[in-house]
Amino acid sequence: MGESTSSPYDINGQHFNPDMYLHKLLKDCSLEQVMDQQGEIIRDTQALHSDMQTLVYENYNKFISATDTIRKMKSDFKKMEDEMDLLAANMESITSFSEQISCTLQDTRQQITKLSGVHSLLKRLQFLFKLPGKLKVTLQEGHYSQAVQDYIHAQRVLHQYGNMASFQGIQSDCETIVEELKQKLRDQFKSKEASAKELAESVDLLLQLQEPADSLCAEFLAHAETHLCEQLTLLEGLQDQDIIEFVDIGSSGFLSDLCLVVASYNDMFINRPHLHDIQQCDELDSVALSQLGNFVLRNMQHYFNLVGKRVEREQEGGAGDTLVLVRALDRFHRRLQAMNTLFSDTDFARTGTEIVLRAGCRQCHFHLQTLKAHFTDTLTQVRHSLAAPKLISQDGDSSSGLSELLTSLVLATVEKVKGVLQDLLSFCHPDLTFGLKPLFREVFCVDNVREDLVVGFLHYLTATARGFCDSGDSKSPPALLLLLSKMCLEFETSSVHYLLSQTDEWFNIDDRHGSGILTSDVEICTSMRAAAQGLLNHYVRMQGLGVSQMLRKSVETRDWLHTIEPRTVRAVMKRVVEDIAAVDSQVGALYEEGQRAERSSDSSRRTHSASVSRHIYRSNWSSYAPSQLDSSLVTNIQKLFSERIEIFSSVEFSKVSILTGIIKISLKTFLECVRLRTFSRYGLQQIQVDTHYLQLYLWRFVADENLVHFLLDEILGSAVHRCLDPVLMEPSVVEIICERG
């Protein structure tokens, strides 16, 4: 940019040289280019000329206006200069006249000042001489404030000249009248009919008359406490009143009067102007504050006790109407804010919050008892439904009935908890004065609602469910155990997390599981799952015990040494299969099928092959004599190559696992009973028919059919051990009997 500006060929630059520019233009450009350049320069020149004309035309009026303004300012300044000269002349004249007047009045000034002082003194003396009479008149008319002002106005002079004989009489009369005035003020101060304004006026006048402030403080508070005690006594007699009306009466009566007393006390004894010794005033302030503090605390404690009793009475016998209770507590707490403003030494709002917290805690306790009673009633209805004939029948309605009972039990419980939580949300409304306080939210929302109510109820559900696992409780129907087990599993799967998350969301509870403040849903779910497992194991044991008792009685009550040749399957075996099928239907209504071990696709072939394999095994028992091979050795060799079976192990949450547990217990009982009996040939063959019948039907209920095969082989093997003439029946005959049976 600098080079282009200093170039002699730049037509817009400061160092432009027209001759050099023209010479270069003629040298470098053609005639046509020169003509074009000339036309461009002419157009630029015309444009600049036009812009200059426009600028001059636009500013012409401004130039004319500025000229007129300058001319007018010149004229005004000249006029102002003339006026200033005239003012200076007038000031000189005034100064001259003032000097003349001062010279004229100088002789009489001292006399006028002396006469003015004498006049003022005479007026004060006149006021002093008339003071006793004036005080009497104002005292009779009841104008106590005017009398005190007149006396205080003359008090300094009376004390100063009181030793003079002419003033002693006046001072004596005034002191007598003032003593009478003090007595009247004290009488008005102690009057029960006196208003707060009259009390304040009496105390203020007595303080102006130099009465002891500490004794006045005590008298003022004693008189005020008499009136406040009447208000508290009135409240104590209104314990049966509606709680909102009770709080309104307490707020508009007792609290309003107490606030008025405190405000008046502060104005009279604490916030008064310190006109005397500062140290003495500070001591009086300390005494006044101490007396006021004791007075307020004593009366507020009495008031808090009455409100607390009324709230407890409102909540006696049940939770009551929570909305009405919360409205009353909010009005009570809101009025305490005004008390805190007047008396800031103690946080009465915190005490009020504690009363609200106790009410909220009781409300949560009542709701917890309601939830427990509701669950107990629901459980009783479920037991009655289970005892109804339509649910113990073996038709298809049983499955749907159990499923409906489970759904109603879980949904009714969850909805009841939600209803209780929605009721308690009234305590956390943002418009409430205590609803957003950290102290209230920490204790009420976290400790009372979440931990004590929701978590406590979930623990109660777990404990109630575990209570049915007591071995001494034989009155509980097995279907109830199965139902409760599935209920705990449903809570563990979804309901626990739903209720806790809903509680945290509604009551704005932060996630602080890591700090250990909140009970985690994992902990409750673990407890729920353990309870479900315990109930399911107990259900398996009870159902297994029922089947086992039938098998045990059928073995123990039969004479196996004198039985006839078997022609049919015993009725008890048919009953066992029917009961197992009923349990299968019952469990299938609540639990999924579960995993089964792999088996061949042709069940008939599987049954036949299993029978043939057992026939080969069992024929060994008849082909070997005791002298040839010890039969116990054969059994032990067989057991070496078979897996150990846990009879009472925990079952899984599936239908086949539950049925497997029941069948294991039943067949194990059958096995032990067989081991304790002695059989004839026909007795052994009856056991052979029974076990084959069980094999035909029980394999479909278990997770692994080999388990049934093994236990039935154990039963038949034990029967062979205990048989006096161990000869087995032909497999074809056994199958015919079982098919016919």
XYZ file of C-alpha atoms in Angstrom:
741
model
C 0.000 0.000 0.000
C 2.886 2.347 0.814
C 4.520 1.777 -2.590
C 1.316 2.467 -4.518
C 0.742 5.710 -2.595
C 4.267 7.060 -3.299
C 4.199 6.073 -7.004
C 4.078 9.046 -9.471
C 1.747 7.019 -11.702
C -0.977 6.578 -8.994
C -3.646 9.121 -9.897
C -5.051 8.897 -6.342
C -1.664 9.167 -4.596
C 0.029 12.183 -3.018
C 3.061 12.042 -5.370
C 1.115 11.817 -8.650
C 2.995 13.317 -11.676
C 0.659 14.042 -14.597
C 3.443 14.398 -17.154
C 5.034 11.084 -16.277
C 1.613 9.425 -16.165
C 0.713 10.819 -19.609
C 4.067 9.840 -21.077
C 3.704 6.278 -19.779
C 0.124 6.069 -20.977
C 1.062 7.147 -24.524
C 3.986 4.798 -24.530
C 2.280 1.672 -23.216
C -1.293 1.974 -24.515
C -2.888 2.103 -27.928
C -4.980 5.016 -29.140
C -8.197 3.229 -28.338
C -7.008 2.463 -24.773
C -5.925 6.097 -24.353
C -9.409 7.250 -25.432
C -11.029 4.836 -23.002
C -8.776 6.069 -20.209
C -9.675 9.660 -21.053
C -13.401 8.846 -20.911
C -13.012 7.118 -17.548
C -11.112 10.118 -16.117
C -13.780 12.504 -17.389
C -16.534 10.384 -15.792
C -14.668 10.264 -12.458
C -14.159 14.030 -12.568
C -17.852 14.641 -13.234
C -18.832 12.272 -10.448
C -16.547 14.035 -7.973
C -17.877 17.405 -9.072
C -21.468 16.208 -8.585
C -20.660 14.821 -5.102
C -19.038 18.114 -4.108
C -22.089 20.092 -5.235
C -24.401 17.763 -3.295
C -22.256 18.164 -0.154
C -22.328 21.946 -0.416
C -26.129 22.022 -0.963
C -26.754 19.703 1.998
C -24.669 21.751 4.449
C -25.687 25.193 3.214
C -28.643 25.493 5.620
C -26.467 24.333 8.489
C -23.921 27.003 7.702
C -26.630 29.692 7.668
C -28.151 28.421 10.979
C -24.724 28.389 12.643
C -24.095 31.947 11.516
C -27.411 33.120 12.995
C -26.699 31.323 16.268
C -23.287 32.940 16.637
C -24.770 36.349 15.930
C -27.493 35.798 18.580
C -24.960 34.566 21.173
C -22.896 37.704 20.604
C -25.952 39.846 21.266
C -26.895 37.886 24.404
C -23.415 38.112 25.867
C -23.412 41.852 25.404
C -26.771 42.154 27.204
C -25.531 39.916 30.036
C -22.434 42.085 30.465
C -24.621 45.169 30.891
C -26.769 43.440 33.510
C -23.689 42.294 35.459
C -22.448 45.862 35.568
C -25.828 46.985 36.913
C -25.775 44.203 39.558
C -22.307 45.239 40.729
C -23.531 48.812 41.148
C -26.540 47.649 43.201
C -24.335 45.506 45.483
C -22.103 48.499 46.191
C -25.186 50.518 47.135
C -26.500 47.778 49.429
C -23.124 47.494 51.165
C -23.081 51.225 51.758
C -26.608 51.205 53.286
C -25.718 48.204 55.529
C -22.712 49.985 56.939
C -24.835 53.023 57.744
C -27.484 50.888 59.552
C -24.842 49.016 61.587
C -23.344 52.281 62.745
C -26.807 53.556 63.731
C -27.897 50.386 65.727
C -24.567 49.562 67.350
C -25.414 51.442 70.523
C -28.759 49.670 71.165
C -27.697 46.101 70.194
C -26.338 45.184 73.615
C -29.463 46.450 75.344
C -31.708 44.382 73.033
C -29.666 41.225 73.727
C -29.877 41.751 77.476
C -33.628 42.337 77.341
C -34.093 39.175 75.255
C -32.195 37.097 77.829
C -34.272 38.560 80.664
C -37.460 37.781 78.743
C -36.441 34.187 78.199
C -35.571 33.772 81.860
C -38.888 35.249 82.941
C -40.733 32.788 80.656
C -38.867 29.840 82.223
C -39.561 31.127 85.718
C -43.203 31.581 84.808
C -43.274 27.944 83.494
C -41.713 26.724 86.763
C -44.140 28.600 88.969
C -47.116 27.284 86.949
C -45.702 23.714 86.681
C -47.339 22.155 89.815
C -50.774 23.413 88.821
C -50.306 22.356 85.215
C -49.166 18.899 86.288
C -52.274 18.480 88.458
C -54.579 19.513 85.616
C -52.961 17.160 83.070
C -52.968 14.356 85.669
C -56.680 14.808 86.351
C -57.438 14.890 82.633
C -55.440 11.687 82.081
C -52.862 13.285 79.797
C -49.994 11.376 81.352
C -47.656 11.778 78.406
C -47.961 15.596 78.474
C -47.369 15.650 82.222
C -44.199 13.591 81.886
C -42.907 15.827 79.081
C -43.531 18.990 81.143
C -41.812 17.521 84.186
C -38.787 16.297 82.235
C -38.545 19.718 80.539
C -38.269 21.435 83.957
C -36.414 18.686 85.792
C -32.875 19.899 85.006
C -33.604 23.428 86.233
C -35.287 22.157 89.399
C -32.332 19.932 90.238
C -29.914 22.759 89.496
C -31.632 25.416 91.643
C -33.423 23.119 94.089
C -31.297 24.403 97.017
C -32.774 27.874 96.648
C -35.661 28.566 98.994
C -37.891 29.978 96.262
C -37.618 26.759 94.233
C -37.787 24.196 97.030
C -41.547 24.458 97.345
C -42.030 24.082 93.592
C -39.704 21.072 93.507
C -41.471 19.426 96.458
C -44.926 19.916 94.896
C -43.703 18.566 91.539
C -42.134 15.468 93.121
C -45.363 14.731 95.015
C -47.404 15.014 91.821
C -44.884 12.869 89.885
C -45.085 10.130 92.527
C -48.839 10.153 92.135
C -48.340 9.984 88.350
C -46.020 6.991 88.723
C -48.584 5.208 90.852
C -51.306 5.787 88.272
C -49.022 4.526 85.520
C -48.235 1.390 87.536
C -51.931 0.817 88.222
C -52.630 1.101 84.499
C -49.646 -1.147 83.841
C -51.033 -3.870 86.118
C -54.630 -3.608 84.895
C -55.930 -6.709 83.116
C -58.191 -4.588 80.933
C -55.281 -2.489 79.654
C -54.559 -2.863 75.959
C -51.121 -3.513 74.551
C -50.859 0.124 73.451
C -51.679 1.375 76.940
C -49.151 -1.016 78.426
C -46.465 0.187 76.061
C -47.290 3.831 76.845
C -47.168 3.189 80.611
C -43.808 1.449 80.430
C -42.344 4.139 78.183
C -43.442 6.933 80.545
C -42.105 5.097 83.581
C -38.769 4.623 81.859
C -38.685 8.359 81.076
C -39.275 8.987 84.796
C -36.104 6.970 85.577
C -37.881 3.930 86.985
C -35.654 0.743 87.203
C -35.780 -0.996 83.836
C -35.177 -4.531 85.162
C -38.154 -4.417 87.522
C -40.315 -2.968 84.763
C -39.226 -5.795 82.459
C -40.232 -8.387 85.040
C -43.582 -6.697 85.741
C -44.347 -6.296 82.038
C -43.608 -9.950 81.286
C -45.530 -11.161 84.344
C -48.613 -9.227 83.271
C -48.266 -10.458 79.678
C -47.834 -14.046 80.837
C -51.118 -13.866 82.730
C -52.926 -13.048 79.509
C -50.993 -15.678 77.525
C -51.781 -18.345 80.117
C -55.465 -17.641 79.569
C -54.943 -18.235 75.835
C -53.090 -21.510 76.511
C -55.792 -22.649 78.925
C -58.372 -21.942 76.223
C -56.361 -24.048 73.762
C -56.064 -26.866 76.264
C -59.831 -27.024 76.479
C -60.163 -27.251 72.685
C -58.480 -30.630 72.238
C -61.694 -32.023 70.703
C -61.969 -29.119 68.254
C -61.257 -29.599 64.540
C -57.486 -29.535 64.149
C -57.470 -26.731 61.560
C -59.694 -24.586 63.772
C -57.479 -25.474 66.737
C -54.353 -24.275 64.909
C -56.115 -21.124 63.673
C -57.254 -20.248 67.193
C -53.753 -20.847 68.539
C -52.181 -18.756 65.785
C -54.614 -15.851 65.873
C -54.838 -15.879 69.679
C -51.725 -17.061 71.465
C -49.080 -16.513 68.776
C -50.442 -13.107 67.748
C -50.476 -11.901 71.348
C -47.003 -13.311 71.967
C -45.658 -11.576 68.857
C -47.238 -8.322 70.006
C -45.693 -8.729 73.460
C -42.247 -9.416 72.023
C -42.465 -6.498 69.582
C -43.612 -4.121 72.340
C -40.950 -5.415 74.712
C -38.247 -4.886 72.096
C -39.403 -1.336 71.406
C -39.655 -0.419 75.097
C -36.645 -2.103 76.658
C -34.169 -3.150 73.973
C -34.451 -0.856 70.952
C -35.018 2.356 72.944
C -32.540 5.240 72.363
C -29.556 5.214 74.744
C -29.665 8.663 76.271
C -27.690 7.834 79.411
C -24.642 5.841 80.379
C -23.799 3.453 77.523
C -22.362 0.762 79.834
C -25.412 0.856 82.069
C -27.691 0.612 79.023
C -25.768 -2.424 77.763
C -26.221 -4.144 81.130
C -29.952 -3.388 81.067
C -30.163 -4.753 77.524
C -28.496 -7.961 78.647
C -30.932 -8.378 81.551
C -33.896 -7.523 79.336
C -32.855 -10.030 76.667
C -32.330 -12.759 79.258
C -35.766 -12.239 80.803
C -37.428 -12.091 77.387
C -35.669 -15.281 76.282
C -36.838 -17.241 79.321
C -40.346 -15.855 78.945
C -40.673 -16.744 75.248
C -39.123 -20.198 75.605
C -41.368 -21.078 78.539
C -44.572 -20.086 76.781
C -43.580 -21.506 73.395
C -42.715 -24.838 74.996
C -46.178 -24.952 76.550
C -47.703 -24.096 73.164
C -45.655 -26.775 71.384
C -46.761 -29.350 73.943
C -50.425 -28.499 73.343
C -50.041 -28.651 69.555
C -48.139 -31.938 69.794
C -50.876 -33.484 71.956
C -53.580 -32.269 69.566
C -51.749 -33.747 66.567
C -51.320 -37.053 68.400
C -55.014 -37.015 69.279
C -55.835 -36.406 65.607
C -53.820 -39.483 64.653
C -55.133 -41.784 67.378
C -56.737 -44.946 66.106
C -55.528 -44.567 62.531
C -53.933 -42.348 59.940
C -57.037 -40.145 59.514
C -57.344 -37.562 56.750
C -53.777 -36.761 55.730
C -54.729 -33.675 53.701
C -56.483 -32.056 56.667
C -53.569 -32.912 58.943
C -51.015 -31.470 56.497
C -53.017 -28.262 56.050
C -53.137 -27.786 59.806
C -49.410 -28.484 60.184
C -48.592 -26.056 57.381
C -50.593 -23.262 59.021
C -48.923 -24.020 62.334
C -45.431 -24.012 60.810
C -46.063 -20.931 58.666
C -46.956 -18.762 61.669
C -43.730 -19.760 63.380
C -41.782 -17.894 60.687
C -43.100 -14.596 62.072
C -42.011 -15.634 65.546
C -38.516 -16.339 64.237
C -38.379 -12.858 62.729
C -39.222 -11.191 66.049
C -37.161 -13.497 68.266
C -34.136 -14.675 66.315
C -32.215 -16.172 69.277
C -34.111 -19.486 68.964
C -35.177 -21.285 65.784
C -38.800 -22.086 66.592
C -39.360 -23.217 63.007
C -36.967 -26.104 63.660
C -38.986 -27.143 66.702
C -42.128 -26.891 64.596
C -40.452 -29.019 61.917
C -39.706 -31.658 64.562
C -43.409 -31.729 65.514
C -44.281 -32.151 61.824
C -41.673 -34.910 61.541
C -43.143 -36.768 64.506
C -46.578 -36.482 62.896
C -45.174 -37.757 59.595
C -43.429 -40.630 61.372
C -46.675 -41.633 63.099
C -48.497 -41.365 59.778
C -45.954 -43.705 58.172
C -46.284 -46.097 61.118
C -50.069 -46.143 60.785
C -49.801 -46.736 57.054
C -47.330 -49.554 57.651
C -49.807 -51.231 59.987
C -52.502 -50.677 57.355
C -50.347 -52.355 54.702
C -49.661 -55.292 57.001
C -53.350 -55.691 57.833
C -54.268 -55.402 54.146
C -51.735 -58.064 53.188
C -52.972 -60.322 55.993
C -56.589 -59.902 54.838
C -55.609 -60.525 51.221
C -53.699 -63.618 52.273
C -56.709 -64.845 54.239
C -58.918 -64.382 51.182
C -56.385 -66.332 49.133
C -56.460 -69.189 51.657
C -60.234 -69.241 51.544
C -60.142 -69.289 47.754
C -57.663 -72.142 47.800
C -59.934 -74.071 50.132
C -62.882 -73.657 47.757
C -63.812 -76.830 45.808
C -63.286 -75.196 42.428
C -59.589 -74.791 43.166
C -58.901 -78.227 44.540
C -60.608 -79.968 41.641
C -58.423 -81.430 38.976
C -59.952 -79.650 35.999
C -58.464 -76.860 33.944
C -59.894 -74.142 36.183
C -57.316 -74.892 38.860
C -54.416 -73.562 36.811
C -56.184 -70.378 35.798
C -57.420 -69.909 39.373
C -53.908 -70.031 40.845
C -52.620 -67.636 38.212
C -55.467 -65.202 38.904
C -54.895 -65.431 42.647
C -51.196 -64.654 42.162
C -51.970 -61.687 39.943
C -54.560 -60.308 42.356
C -52.249 -60.810 45.346
C -49.284 -59.036 43.753
C -51.291 -56.257 42.117
C -53.391 -55.585 45.214
C -50.264 -55.321 47.357
C -48.392 -53.059 44.924
C -51.407 -50.794 44.363
C -51.994 -50.511 48.094
C -48.385 -49.424 48.604
C -48.731 -46.877 45.787
C -51.928 -45.532 47.330
C -50.185 -45.095 50.668
C -47.249 -43.310 48.996
C -49.607 -40.961 47.148
C -51.320 -40.174 50.439
C -47.972 -39.347 52.068
C -46.990 -37.118 49.134
C -49.196 -34.484 50.765
C -46.329 -33.858 53.187
C -43.953 -32.934 50.318
C -46.038 -30.420 48.388
C -43.769 -27.538 47.265
C -46.193 -24.913 48.621
C -45.701 -26.140 52.190
C -43.309 -24.147 54.359
C -41.712 -27.298 55.752
C -41.941 -29.437 52.593
C -38.619 -28.297 51.097
C -36.550 -28.049 54.269
C -33.488 -30.358 54.139
C -34.087 -31.581 57.700
C -37.653 -32.619 56.892
C -36.850 -34.248 53.541
C -33.870 -36.134 54.951
C -35.802 -37.621 57.857
C -39.320 -37.953 56.444
C -38.671 -38.946 52.831
C -35.617 -41.141 53.413
C -35.956 -42.567 56.916
C -39.721 -42.646 57.445
C -41.202 -43.228 53.984
C -38.549 -45.175 52.116
C -36.744 -47.103 54.823
C -39.358 -47.530 57.573
C -42.470 -47.821 55.401
C -41.571 -49.253 51.979
C -38.447 -51.220 52.886
C -39.972 -52.234 56.217
C -43.096 -53.549 54.491
C -41.018 -55.488 51.966
C -39.075 -57.038 54.849
C -42.424 -57.854 56.473
C -43.526 -59.629 53.296
C -40.324 -61.647 53.328
C -40.663 -62.496 57.026
C -44.316 -63.467 56.595
C -43.447 -65.722 53.687
C -40.585 -67.304 55.630
C -42.972 -67.929 58.515
C -44.861 -70.456 56.397
C -41.678 -72.512 56.108
C -41.919 -73.406 59.793
C -42.015 -77.169 59.963
C -44.461 -76.988 62.853
C -47.049 -75.227 60.698
C -48.838 -78.110 59.006
C -52.095 -76.199 58.476
C -50.827 -74.201 55.518
C -52.065 -75.710 52.248
C -49.243 -76.610 49.856
C -50.808 -74.456 47.129
C -50.373 -71.414 49.396
C -46.669 -72.162 49.757
C -46.364 -72.415 45.986
C -48.296 -69.176 45.538
C -46.200 -67.276 48.086
C -43.026 -68.605 46.522
C -44.068 -67.280 43.131
C -45.168 -64.010 44.748
C -41.701 -63.503 46.286
C -40.179 -64.315 42.914
C -42.436 -61.751 41.216
C -41.410 -59.123 43.766
C -37.765 -60.038 43.293
C -38.096 -59.770 39.519
C -39.966 -56.482 39.157
C -42.087 -55.211 42.042
C -39.254 -54.403 44.473
C -37.385 -52.298 41.934
C -40.624 -50.664 40.782
C -41.743 -49.656 44.281
C -38.320 -48.360 45.333
C -37.762 -46.414 42.110
C -41.290 -44.992 42.323
C -40.636 -43.922 45.912
C -37.301 -42.304 44.979
C -38.932 -40.477 42.073
C -42.010 -39.210 43.919
C -40.127 -38.100 47.016
C -37.028 -36.773 45.196
C -34.647 -39.114 46.998
C -31.106 -39.022 45.654
C -29.361 -42.256 44.746
C -26.957 -42.748 47.635
C -26.713 -46.501 47.776
C -22.945 -46.247 47.751
C -22.902 -44.405 51.076
C -24.976 -47.078 52.801
C -27.769 -44.648 53.745
C -30.372 -46.294 51.542
C -31.249 -49.950 51.428
C -30.501 -51.189 47.926
C -33.016 -53.129 45.900
C -30.355 -55.807 45.427
C -30.379 -56.540 49.152
C -34.180 -56.836 49.276
C -34.296 -58.890 46.068
C -31.744 -61.287 47.514
C -33.907 -61.721 50.607
C -37.012 -62.186 48.441
C -35.307 -64.826 46.328
C -34.090 -66.654 49.429
C -37.642 -66.650 50.817
C -39.010 -67.927 47.498
C -36.407 -70.695 47.511
C -37.256 -71.664 51.087
C -40.982 -71.749 50.351
C -40.460 -73.836 47.232
C -38.232 -76.313 49.080
C -40.830 -76.545 51.846
C -43.558 -77.097 49.247
C -41.549 -79.929 47.711
C -41.011 -81.521 51.119
C -44.705 -81.256 52.042
C -45.914 -82.698 48.745
C -43.253 -85.372 48.875
C -44.288 -86.173 52.451
C -47.928 -86.564 51.358
C -47.061 -89.053 48.647
C -44.530 -90.769 50.907
C -47.113 -91.379 53.609
C -49.371 -93.187 51.130
C -46.476 -95.344 49.943
C -45.291 -96.060 53.473
C -48.734 -97.110 54.672
C -49.225 -99.282 51.584
C -45.981 -101.117 52.334
C -46.279 -101.386 56.108
C -49.920 -102.513 56.232
C -49.572 -105.353 53.693
C -48.571 -108.955 54.475
C -45.910 -109.465 51.832
C -45.152 -113.069 52.848
C -48.707 -114.352 52.231
C -49.772 -112.266 49.250
C -51.299 -113.826 46.146
C -49.891 -113.742 42.679
C -50.275 -110.175 41.266
C -53.047 -109.684 38.748
C -53.263 -105.871 38.725
C -51.484 -102.707 39.830
C -52.198 -101.691 43.408
C -54.635 -98.780 43.783
C -52.135 -96.763 45.787
C -49.809 -96.596 42.772
C -52.612 -95.189 40.646
C -53.294 -92.646 43.398
C -49.611 -91.682 43.454
C -49.628 -91.033 39.717
C -52.861 -89.048 40.006
C -51.461 -86.910 42.838
C -48.239 -86.264 40.920
C -50.284 -85.250 37.874
C -52.355 -82.895 40.052
C -49.182 -81.330 41.445
C -47.861 -80.993 37.892
C -50.995 -79.091 36.895
C -50.784 -76.943 40.018
C -47.124 -76.061 39.550
C -47.562 -75.542 35.807
C -50.049 -72.750 36.516
C -47.273 -70.661 38.093
C -43.889 -71.887 36.864
C -42.366 -72.491 33.457
C -41.525 -75.963 32.183
C -37.763 -75.810 32.694
C -34.878 -77.715 31.130
C -35.078 -81.468 30.568
C -32.328 -83.920 29.770
C -32.165 -85.175 26.205
C -34.264 -88.256 25.487
C -35.123 -90.280 22.391
C -37.970 -89.057 20.196
C -39.867 -92.374 20.425
C -41.203 -92.642 23.930
C -42.710 -96.080 23.379
C -39.377 -97.385 22.176
C -37.695 -95.788 25.145
C -40.083 -97.475 27.519
C -39.657 -100.837 25.864
C -35.857 -100.635 25.809
C -35.801 -99.588 29.401
C -37.955 -102.553 30.338
C -35.715 -104.936 28.434
C -32.563 -103.557 30.055
C -34.087 -103.891 33.475
C -35.246 -107.403 32.647
C -31.657 -108.377 31.828
C -30.554 -106.811 35.105
C -33.326 -108.325 37.172
C -32.954 -111.816 35.639
C -29.558 -111.907 37.199
C -31.207 -111.930 40.618
C -32.928 -115.269 39.803
C -30.076 -116.924 37.920
C -27.520 -116.536 40.693
C -27.892 -118.500 43.823
C -26.605 -117.082 47.105
C -23.784 -119.603 47.119
C -22.639 -118.538 43.680
C -22.423 -114.760 44.193
C -23.329 -112.501 47.028
C -26.159 -110.329 45.783
C -25.016 -107.330 47.889
C -21.765 -107.346 45.956
C -23.676 -107.017 42.689
C -25.598 -104.056 44.100
C -22.477 -102.308 45.313
C -20.792 -102.821 41.929
C -23.809 -101.237 40.223
C -23.703 -98.233 42.598
C -20.048 -97.601 41.869
C -20.944 -96.649 38.299
C -23.990 -94.500 39.132
C -24.082 -90.869 40.257
C -25.039 -90.005 43.847
C -28.587 -88.610 44.106
C -29.307 -85.696 46.479
C -32.822 -86.362 47.727
C -33.446 -83.135 49.696
C -31.417 -80.693 47.571
C -32.795 -77.258 46.663
C -34.995 -77.180 43.622
C -34.931 -74.692 40.791
C -37.739 -72.323 39.897
C -39.171 -74.588 37.190
C -41.909 -77.182 36.974
C -39.709 -80.170 36.122
C -37.283 -79.369 38.957
C -40.123 -79.151 41.487
C -41.717 -82.382 40.299
C -38.310 -84.079 40.284
C -37.802 -83.126 43.948
C -41.206 -84.493 44.950
C -40.708 -87.747 43.060
C -37.224 -88.207 44.530
C -38.580 -87.900 48.081
C -41.494 -90.235 47.320
C -39.400 -92.973 45.692
C -36.717 -92.672 48.388
C -39.381 -93.286 51.040
C -40.688 -96.213 49.020
C -37.156 -97.608 48.848
C -36.533 -97.318 52.589
C -39.861 -98.958 53.418
C -39.076 -101.879 51.063
C -35.715 -102.378 52.763
C -37.473 -102.943 56.087
C -39.889 -105.642 54.856
C -39.500 -109.345 53.914
C -41.108 -110.541 50.685
C -42.343 -113.800 49.240
C -42.084 -114.573 45.519
C -45.498 -113.046 44.819
C -44.699 -110.068 47.020
C -41.565 -109.410 44.968
C -43.534 -109.757 41.747
C -46.135 -107.242 43.060
C -43.307 -104.772 43.695
C -42.078 -105.480 40.159
C -45.523 -104.650 38.709
C -45.822 -101.487 40.839
C -42.399 -100.147 39.877
C -43.020 -100.810 36.210
C -46.329 -98.954 36.413
C -44.617 -95.995 38.076
C -41.944 -96.031 35.397
C -44.576 -95.864 32.670
C -46.007 -92.595 34.007
C -43.425 -90.800 36.196
C -40.698 -90.326 33.584
C -42.596 -87.500 31.890
C -42.635 -85.378 35.073
C -38.892 -85.309 35.848
C -35.935 -83.500 34.344
C -33.974 -86.719 33.761
C -35.833 -89.991 33.308
C -32.676 -91.950 34.222
C -33.172 -90.747 37.803
C -36.574 -92.470 37.941
C -35.082 -95.587 36.355
C -32.296 -95.675 38.896
C -34.537 -95.267 41.954
C -37.041 -97.828 40.699
C -34.174 -100.265 40.037
C -33.001 -99.597 43.620
C -36.486 -100.405 44.940
C -36.750 -103.622 42.963
C -33.181 -104.564 43.894
C -33.938 -104.047 47.597
C -37.055 -106.161 47.236
C -34.916 -108.914 45.671
C -32.522 -108.654 48.622
C -35.396 -109.017 51.081
C -37.170 -111.813 49.126
C -37.137 -115.415 50.358
C -37.674 -116.810 46.839
C -36.408 -114.123 44.399
C -38.050 -115.075 41.100
C -39.173 -112.162 38.872
C -42.194 -112.145 36.592
C -41.792 -112.191 32.843
C -41.583 -108.649 31.399
C -44.338 -109.302 28.872
C -46.686 -110.348 31.642
C -45.767 -107.246 33.650
C -46.524 -104.985 30.704
C -49.891 -106.668 30.119
C -50.857 -106.216 33.777
C -49.790 -102.542 33.740
C -51.608 -101.785 30.504
C -54.720 -103.498 31.841
C -54.387 -101.649 35.147
